[in-house]
Every structure is written in C-alpha cells, then in structure tokens.
C-alpha cells in the first residue's frame, strides 16, 4: 500500500486536487492497486474515482486530540501500529509514504499552523520507519532559523526528495551539503502537467456554445484569484504587489475586450469556497463582472459550475488563450497546448514555467501596475498563434519528462 499526504482532494483548492489526481492517476497507470489518500474526513472510507478505487483516511491538524484523525494523535499512535487512528494505521502499513506538501507549503511563510502540519505529517512516516518520498514541490523560504533546521533534518532523513524548480534544487544542494545525493535529490516538473482531463457531465447551454469548436469568436480565459482580489489591500501588502490585484485584473479584462471586439472573456474559478469566504474565486469573478458593467454584457461569463480539477482542465483546453494567478490553473492550460500568461505573486510560478521552457510567459505582479499588466496581457493575447506553435514544439518533451519522473517515483515507492 502507498499513502499520499498533503494532497487532500477536499480543500476546495483545485490546484491541490490537481496534484492529488495527477499522482494517483500516474501511479494507478503504473500498477499501484492500493493507494490511500489523507483528506479532512473521518476514519477510513473508499471512493470510486475515474481511474479506480481510492482509500481515504482522515488527517487534520486540529485540537480534538481524542479523535484518530487528529494529526498529533495519529503521530503518537503510528509508532505502535496505528491503534484506533485510521491514518496512523495506513501509514504504519505502507510500503512508502509520498508527501507533496500542497506543492508549495513546505515553508514557514504561510504561518505556524501550516508549517507544523507539514512537519508532523512527514514525521509520521519517519516515526513509522516507512520510506518518505517528497514529490516535486517548492522548498522554502524559511524565515525562522529553527524552522529551517527542522526542515533540513527531515530532508536528510527522506528516502528521496523531488523539487520542481531550480531554486529549490540549489537550496537542497546548499543546505544538505555532503548529504546531497543526485540519485535521491532530483529536479522534476510539476506533476500536474500530466493531469488527465475529463468532460463535465453538465454545462449551461451558453457555456457549451462558447466552448463549441464551431464558435466564430476567440475566447480568452482569466482566473480572478479570490486570494488576491477579495481583500485586495491586505493581499497587496502581504505579497508586495505593485498595485491592488483587483485593479490589475480589471484593467487586463478591459484592455482585452477593447483590443478585439469579437473576443469573449471566460472567468475560470480554480478555488471553490463559499462566496462569503476570502478564498472564493467565484466571488471575485462576480465582482469583476459587476465592475465591468455594460462592457461585460454578452461578452464576459464566469464558470459557475463546481467542477473538479480534471473537468476544469477540459474547459481550459478549449480556450484560445489563458491567464491567471492560480498557478495550477495556468498549468492546466499550457499543458493542454493553450497559450498562457502566468501571473506571479511569489516566485513559484516563475520556477515552474522556467522548468517547462516557457519562463518568458510570466508577468510578475510585484513589478507591474495595472497599466503595465494590461498591456503585457494584450501583447500575449495577440501573440497567441506563435505561442501555440512554440508550446506544440515543447509539449512532447514536457510530457515525456513527466512520464519518466512518475516511472522513477513508482520504482522508488516499490511499485
């Protein structure tokens, strides 16, 4: 049995779900027949997914220590076979534990609680004496020296560590020193480039018309990030953006609509949360449509269906161009051959795009105000034909690299 940690499919963040489905689909294709995923439910359950049966076990960083899904409780039980904790039992019986840290969460920049969760889950595998394989992810930064030392200790004990950007590899080489082993410590691509796509069961009639191959107008897709737009002043301060992102994305939408009178804008949420919550992409998209006023009439639409990561990739693959700050939305687009402009608010997008050979197609929101970003987006949209040809020439090698990476991970996991 293989257990996958920190890729819970029930967070509402379809970027994290994309990591989960990419790994499980890849391992299933390579013969894995007993994969367990830690989510935020309770106890042990089974679920039928499009590529097979998946075991689910609850594992959450909360203070209900009497429950087996409590992360600290599960850690204390894993040394003794797991006891009444389904997640501890799963890990103690695993052939290997794979941990992807949500793609970018093995760092202390997101606060104490999330860093603790990243550390405690990895220590569960180590305490159980089970090989720990860190899947392709970003490492750091670590602003607290104690947190850095904790991370280094875990990295030294891991059976294998994969990173998805050159900066993280350099971090590994520098921090591990003599412990660095090029056979164990590898540079890869984000696993989500291999995410399968799946057609949604139901779409609105208007959206189906827009996505039809018979349409006579181009569609530019935009992700309106709730993280950056729903509390724009706080997001600007936190990520040191050049201007509030709600203004950046509104200017971008307006310039795209003015640049081509035939273009339609499809707003693609990639984080599903109640619209009262700050992370809701749909809430941010609705606010953008309202601000655009009559300019949006008949030309701007948001995807309101609660689609999973594979269904969203199906939609992204049918666009003529795409841009956004949710990185795994952009990965879903460019890995489908769609010309894509990534909007970076940290260094993570640049690293992933660089690794795929398209680093020039990232606009840094920390350097560009609304006017500069909107101009850059229009330039990218107008160059979409050339970008598509460039992507077409790169995709085979990107997909081959992702396949080789998953082959190696499967061997490391004993599959």
Coordinates of C-alpha atoms in Angstrom, one line a residue:
X1 CA 0.0 0.0 0.0
X2 CA 1.1 3.6 -0.8
X3 CA -0.1 6.6 1.2
X4 CA -0.2 10.1 -0.2
X5 CA -0.1 13.0 2.2
X6 CA -0.7 16.8 1.8
X7 CA -2.7 16.5 -1.4
X8 CA -6.1 16.3 0.1
X9 CA -8.9 16.4 -2.6
X10 CA -11.4 18.1 -0.4
X11 CA -9.8 21.5 0.3
X12 CA -11.8 23.3 -2.5
X13 CA -8.4 24.3 -4.0
X14 CA -8.4 22.6 -7.4
X15 CA -4.6 23.2 -7.6
X16 CA -4.1 20.8 -4.7
X17 CA -6.7 18.5 -6.1
X18 CA -4.8 18.5 -9.4
X19 CA -1.7 17.3 -7.6
X20 CA -3.7 14.5 -6.0
X21 CA -5.4 13.3 -9.2
X22 CA -2.1 13.6 -11.2
X23 CA -0.2 11.4 -8.7
X24 CA -2.9 8.8 -8.3
X25 CA -3.7 8.5 -12.0
X26 CA 0.0 8.2 -12.7
X27 CA 0.6 5.5 -10.0
X28 CA -2.5 3.6 -11.0
X29 CA -1.3 3.5 -14.6
X30 CA 1.9 2.0 -13.4
X31 CA 0.3 -0.8 -11.4
X32 CA -0.5 0.6 -8.0
X33 CA -3.6 -1.1 -6.7
X34 CA -3.8 0.1 -3.1
X35 CA -3.4 3.8 -2.7
X36 CA -4.5 5.7 0.3
X37 CA -5.0 9.5 0.4
X38 CA -5.2 11.6 3.5
X39 CA -8.1 14.1 3.4
X40 CA -10.1 16.0 6.0
X41 CA -12.9 13.5 6.6
X42 CA -13.1 11.0 9.4
X43 CA -12.0 7.4 9.6
X44 CA -11.4 5.0 6.6
X45 CA -13.6 5.3 3.5
X46 CA -13.5 4.2 -0.1
X47 CA -14.3 6.2 -3.2
X48 CA -14.6 5.3 -6.8
X49 CA -12.7 7.8 -9.0
X50 CA -12.5 7.7 -12.8
X51 CA -9.3 5.7 -12.7
X52 CA -10.0 3.3 -9.9
X53 CA -10.9 2.8 -6.2
X54 CA -9.2 5.1 -3.7
X55 CA -8.9 4.7 0.0
X56 CA -9.4 7.8 2.1
X57 CA -8.4 8.4 5.7
X58 CA -8.9 11.5 7.8
X59 CA -5.9 13.5 8.9
X60 CA -6.4 17.1 10.1
X61 CA -4.3 19.5 12.2
X62 CA -6.8 20.3 14.9
X63 CA -7.1 20.2 18.7
X64 CA -9.7 17.4 19.1
X65 CA -6.9 15.1 20.4
X66 CA -9.4 12.3 21.3
X67 CA -10.1 11.7 17.6
X68 CA -8.0 9.4 15.5
X69 CA -7.9 12.0 12.6
X70 CA -6.1 14.5 14.8
X71 CA -2.6 14.9 13.3
X72 CA -0.8 14.9 16.7
X73 CA -2.8 11.9 18.0
X74 CA -2.1 10.0 14.8
X75 CA 1.6 10.8 15.1
X76 CA 1.7 9.4 18.7
X77 CA 0.0 6.2 17.5
X78 CA 1.9 5.5 14.4
X79 CA 4.8 4.0 16.3
X80 CA 2.5 1.3 17.7
X81 CA 0.8 0.2 14.5
X82 CA -1.8 3.0 14.5
X83 CA -4.3 1.9 17.2
X84 CA -7.7 3.5 16.5
X85 CA -6.4 6.1 14.1
X86 CA -7.1 5.1 10.5
X87 CA -4.5 7.4 9.1
X88 CA -1.8 6.1 11.5
X89 CA -2.7 2.5 10.6
X90 CA -2.5 3.3 6.9
X91 CA 0.9 4.9 7.3
X92 CA 2.4 2.2 9.5
X93 CA 1.3 -0.4 7.0
X94 CA 2.5 1.4 3.9
X95 CA 5.3 0.4 1.6
X96 CA 6.1 4.1 1.1
X97 CA 4.6 7.5 2.0
X98 CA 4.5 10.1 -0.7
X99 CA 4.2 13.7 0.5
X100 CA 3.8 16.7 -1.9
X101 CA 3.2 19.5 0.7
X102 CA 0.4 21.0 -1.3
X103 CA 3.0 21.9 -3.9
X104 CA 4.4 24.9 -2.1
X105 CA 3.7 24.6 1.6
X106 CA 7.0 23.2 3.0
X107 CA 7.8 26.7 4.1
X108 CA 7.0 29.0 7.1
X109 CA 5.7 31.9 5.1
X110 CA 2.1 30.6 5.5
X111 CA 2.2 30.7 9.3
X112 CA 3.0 28.4 12.2
X113 CA 0.0 26.1 11.9
X114 CA 0.6 25.1 8.3
X115 CA 4.3 24.7 8.8
X116 CA 3.6 22.4 11.8
X117 CA 1.2 20.3 9.7
X118 CA 3.9 19.9 7.0
X119 CA 6.4 18.8 9.6
X120 CA 4.1 16.5 11.6
X121 CA 2.9 14.6 8.6
X122 CA 6.4 13.9 7.4
X123 CA 7.5 12.8 10.9
X124 CA 4.6 10.3 10.9
X125 CA 6.3 8.4 8.0
X126 CA 9.7 8.7 9.6
X127 CA 8.4 7.5 13.0
X128 CA 6.8 4.5 11.4
X129 CA 10.1 3.6 9.7
X130 CA 8.4 3.9 6.3
X131 CA 10.3 5.3 3.3
X132 CA 9.4 9.0 2.9
X133 CA 9.4 10.3 -0.7
X134 CA 8.8 14.1 -1.1
X135 CA 7.2 14.6 -4.5
X136 CA 8.0 17.5 -6.8
X137 CA 7.4 20.7 -4.8
X138 CA 8.8 24.1 -4.0
X139 CA 11.0 24.2 -0.8
X140 CA 11.2 27.3 1.4
X141 CA 11.7 30.0 2.1
X142 CA 12.2 29.6 5.8
X143 CA 12.4 32.9 7.7
X144 CA 12.9 31.3 11.1
X145 CA 16.3 29.5 11.7
X146 CA 14.6 26.9 13.9
X147 CA 12.1 26.1 11.2
X148 CA 15.0 25.9 8.7
X149 CA 16.8 23.4 10.9
X150 CA 13.7 21.3 11.3
X151 CA 13.2 21.2 7.5
X152 CA 16.8 20.2 6.9
X153 CA 16.6 17.4 9.4
X154 CA 13.5 16.0 7.6
X155 CA 15.1 16.4 4.2
X156 CA 18.2 14.5 5.3
X157 CA 16.0 11.6 6.5
X158 CA 13.8 11.4 3.5
X159 CA 14.4 8.5 1.1
X160 CA 14.0 10.7 -1.9
X161 CA 13.3 14.4 -2.5
X162 CA 11.9 15.8 -5.7
X163 CA 11.7 19.5 -6.4
X164 CA 10.0 21.3 -9.2
X165 CA 12.3 24.4 -9.7
X166 CA 16.0 25.1 -10.0
X167 CA 15.9 27.4 -6.9
X168 CA 14.7 24.6 -4.7
X169 CA 17.4 22.3 -6.1
X170 CA 20.0 24.9 -5.3
X171 CA 18.5 25.2 -1.8
X172 CA 18.8 21.4 -1.3
X173 CA 22.4 21.4 -2.5
X174 CA 23.4 24.3 -0.2
X175 CA 21.6 23.1 2.9
X176 CA 22.3 19.4 2.7
X177 CA 26.0 19.8 1.8
X178 CA 27.7 16.3 2.0
X179 CA 24.2 14.7 2.4
X180 CA 23.2 15.8 -1.1
X181 CA 22.9 12.8 -3.4
X182 CA 21.9 13.4 -7.1
X183 CA 20.3 10.0 -7.1
X184 CA 18.0 10.9 -4.2
X185 CA 17.6 14.6 -4.7
X186 CA 16.1 15.3 -8.1
X187 CA 14.8 18.2 -10.2
X188 CA 11.5 17.4 -11.9
X189 CA 8.4 19.1 -13.3
X190 CA 5.2 19.8 -11.5
X191 CA 3.2 16.5 -11.6
X192 CA 0.1 18.4 -12.7
X193 CA 1.4 18.7 -16.3
X194 CA 0.2 15.1 -16.6
X195 CA -3.3 15.7 -15.1
X196 CA -5.9 13.8 -17.1
X197 CA -8.8 15.9 -18.4
X198 CA -12.5 14.8 -18.1
X199 CA -15.5 16.3 -19.7
X200 CA -18.1 17.8 -17.3
X201 CA -21.4 15.9 -17.2
X202 CA -23.5 19.1 -17.4
X203 CA -22.7 22.6 -18.6
X204 CA -25.0 25.5 -19.2
X205 CA -26.2 26.0 -22.7
X206 CA -24.4 29.3 -23.1
X207 CA -21.1 27.9 -21.8
X208 CA -21.4 24.9 -24.1
X209 CA -22.0 27.2 -27.0
X210 CA -18.9 29.3 -26.1
X211 CA -16.7 26.1 -25.9
X212 CA -18.0 24.6 -29.1
X213 CA -15.3 24.1 -31.8
X214 CA -17.8 25.7 -34.2
X215 CA -17.7 29.1 -32.4
X216 CA -16.8 32.1 -34.5
X217 CA -15.1 34.1 -31.8
X218 CA -11.9 33.7 -29.8
X219 CA -12.2 33.0 -26.0
X220 CA -9.6 34.5 -23.6
X221 CA -9.7 32.8 -20.2
X222 CA -8.9 34.6 -17.0
X223 CA -8.6 33.4 -13.4
X224 CA -9.7 36.0 -10.9
X225 CA -8.0 35.0 -7.7
X226 CA -10.0 35.3 -4.5
X227 CA -6.8 35.2 -2.5
X228 CA -5.6 38.4 -4.3
X229 CA -8.9 40.2 -5.0
X230 CA -11.3 39.7 -2.1
X231 CA -9.2 41.6 0.4
X232 CA -7.0 43.5 -2.1
X233 CA -5.3 45.9 0.3
X234 CA -4.2 43.0 2.5
X235 CA -3.0 40.9 -0.4
X236 CA -1.1 43.8 -1.9
X237 CA 0.7 44.3 1.4
X238 CA 1.3 40.6 2.1
X239 CA 2.7 39.8 -1.4
X240 CA 4.2 43.3 -2.1
X241 CA 2.2 43.7 -5.3
X242 CA 2.8 46.8 -7.5
X243 CA -0.9 47.6 -7.3
X244 CA -4.0 46.0 -5.9
X245 CA -4.8 42.9 -7.9
X246 CA -8.5 43.7 -8.4
X247 CA -7.3 46.8 -10.3
X248 CA -4.7 44.8 -12.2
X249 CA -7.1 42.2 -13.3
X250 CA -9.9 44.7 -14.1
X251 CA -7.5 46.7 -16.3
X252 CA -6.5 43.5 -18.0
X253 CA -10.0 42.4 -18.7
X254 CA -10.9 45.9 -20.1
X255 CA -7.9 46.0 -22.4
X256 CA -8.6 42.6 -23.7
X257 CA -12.2 43.5 -24.5
X258 CA -11.1 46.7 -26.2
X259 CA -8.3 45.1 -28.1
X260 CA -10.6 42.7 -30.0
X261 CA -14.3 43.5 -30.4
X262 CA -15.0 39.8 -31.1
X263 CA -13.3 38.3 -28.1
X264 CA -15.2 36.8 -25.2
X265 CA -13.8 36.5 -21.7
X266 CA -14.4 33.3 -19.7
X267 CA -13.6 33.7 -16.0
X268 CA -12.4 30.3 -14.6
X269 CA -12.5 29.9 -10.8
X270 CA -9.9 27.4 -9.5
X271 CA -10.6 27.6 -5.8
X272 CA -14.1 26.6 -4.8
X273 CA -15.1 28.1 -1.5
X274 CA -18.4 29.6 -0.2
X275 CA -18.7 33.1 -1.7
X276 CA -18.6 34.6 1.8
X277 CA -15.0 33.3 2.2
X278 CA -11.9 35.3 1.2
X279 CA -10.5 32.5 -1.0
X280 CA -13.6 32.2 -3.2
X281 CA -12.6 32.7 -6.9
X282 CA -16.2 32.8 -8.0
X283 CA -17.0 35.7 -5.6
X284 CA -14.0 37.6 -7.1
X285 CA -15.2 36.8 -10.6
X286 CA -18.7 38.1 -9.9
X287 CA -17.3 41.3 -8.5
X288 CA -15.2 41.8 -11.6
X289 CA -18.2 41.3 -13.9
X290 CA -20.2 43.9 -11.8
X291 CA -17.3 46.4 -12.1
X292 CA -17.1 45.9 -15.9
X293 CA -20.8 47.0 -16.2
X294 CA -22.3 47.1 -19.7
X295 CA -18.9 46.2 -21.2
X296 CA -19.4 42.7 -19.9
X297 CA -22.9 42.2 -21.4
X298 CA -22.8 39.2 -23.7
X299 CA -19.0 39.1 -23.7
X300 CA -17.9 38.1 -20.2
X301 CA -19.1 35.0 -18.3
X302 CA -17.9 33.1 -15.2
X303 CA -17.9 29.3 -14.9
X304 CA -20.3 28.8 -12.0
X305 CA -20.4 25.0 -12.0
X306 CA -18.4 23.4 -9.2
X307 CA -16.0 21.4 -11.4
X308 CA -13.1 19.3 -10.3
X309 CA -9.6 19.7 -11.4
X310 CA -9.8 17.3 -14.3
X311 CA -13.1 18.9 -15.6
X312 CA -11.6 22.3 -15.3
X313 CA -8.6 21.2 -17.4
X314 CA -11.1 20.0 -20.0
X315 CA -12.5 23.6 -20.1
X316 CA -9.1 25.2 -20.1
X317 CA -8.0 23.0 -23.1
X318 CA -10.8 24.6 -25.2
X319 CA -9.7 28.2 -24.8
X320 CA -7.7 30.3 -27.2
X321 CA -5.6 31.9 -24.5
X322 CA -5.5 32.0 -20.7
X323 CA -4.0 34.0 -17.9
X324 CA -4.3 34.0 -14.1
X325 CA -2.5 33.9 -10.7
X326 CA -3.7 30.5 -9.6
X327 CA -0.7 28.6 -10.8
X328 CA -2.3 25.2 -11.3
X329 CA -5.0 26.8 -13.5
X330 CA -2.2 28.0 -15.7
X331 CA -0.5 24.6 -15.7
X332 CA -3.8 23.0 -16.8
X333 CA -3.9 25.5 -19.7
X334 CA -0.4 25.3 -21.0
X335 CA -0.1 21.6 -20.5
X336 CA -3.1 21.4 -22.9
X337 CA -1.3 23.4 -25.5
X338 CA -3.2 26.7 -24.7
X339 CA -1.1 29.9 -24.9
X340 CA -0.8 31.0 -21.3
X341 CA 0.4 34.0 -19.4
X342 CA 1.2 33.2 -15.8
X343 CA 0.7 35.9 -13.2
X344 CA 3.2 35.6 -10.5
X345 CA 2.7 36.9 -7.0
X346 CA 5.6 34.8 -5.5
X347 CA 8.5 33.1 -7.2
X348 CA 6.7 29.8 -7.6
X349 CA 5.1 30.4 -11.0
X350 CA 8.4 31.6 -12.5
X351 CA 10.2 28.4 -11.3
X352 CA 7.6 26.1 -12.8
X353 CA 7.3 27.9 -16.1
X354 CA 11.1 28.0 -16.3
X355 CA 11.3 24.3 -15.9
X356 CA 8.9 23.8 -18.8
X357 CA 10.9 26.2 -21.0
X358 CA 8.3 29.0 -21.0
X359 CA 9.7 31.3 -18.4
X360 CA 9.2 34.3 -20.6
X361 CA 5.5 33.9 -20.3
X362 CA 5.2 35.0 -16.7
X363 CA 4.2 38.5 -15.7
X364 CA 5.3 39.4 -12.1
X365 CA 2.5 41.2 -10.3
X366 CA 5.1 42.6 -7.9
X367 CA 6.7 44.6 -10.7
X368 CA 3.7 45.6 -12.9
X369 CA 1.0 48.1 -12.1
X370 CA -2.5 47.8 -13.7
X371 CA -1.5 49.6 -16.9
X372 CA 1.7 47.6 -17.5
X373 CA 0.0 44.3 -16.8
X374 CA -2.9 45.0 -19.1
X375 CA -0.5 45.9 -21.9
X376 CA 1.5 42.8 -21.3
X377 CA -1.6 40.7 -21.4
X378 CA -2.8 42.2 -24.7
X379 CA 0.6 41.6 -26.2
X380 CA 0.5 38.0 -25.1
X381 CA -3.1 37.5 -26.4
X382 CA -2.2 38.9 -29.8
X383 CA 0.9 36.6 -30.0
X384 CA -1.2 33.5 -29.2
X385 CA -0.7 31.9 -32.6
X386 CA 3.1 32.0 -32.2
X387 CA 2.8 30.9 -28.5
X388 CA 0.7 27.9 -29.5
X389 CA 3.3 26.8 -32.1
X390 CA 6.0 27.1 -29.5
X391 CA 4.0 25.1 -27.0
X392 CA 3.3 22.4 -29.5
X393 CA 7.0 22.0 -30.1
X394 CA 7.7 21.7 -26.3
X395 CA 4.8 19.6 -25.1
X396 CA 6.1 16.2 -26.2
X397 CA 9.3 16.7 -24.2
X398 CA 7.4 18.1 -21.2
X399 CA 5.0 15.1 -21.1
X400 CA 7.9 12.7 -21.6
X401 CA 9.8 14.2 -18.7
X402 CA 6.7 14.0 -16.5
X403 CA 6.2 10.3 -17.5
X404 CA 9.8 9.5 -16.8
X405 CA 9.5 11.2 -13.4
X406 CA 6.5 9.2 -12.5
X407 CA 8.2 6.0 -13.6
X408 CA 11.0 6.8 -11.2
X409 CA 8.7 7.7 -8.4
X410 CA 6.8 4.4 -8.8
X411 CA 10.1 2.5 -8.6
X412 CA 11.2 4.4 -5.5
X413 CA 7.8 3.6 -3.9
X414 CA 8.3 -0.1 -4.7
X415 CA 5.5 -0.4 -7.3

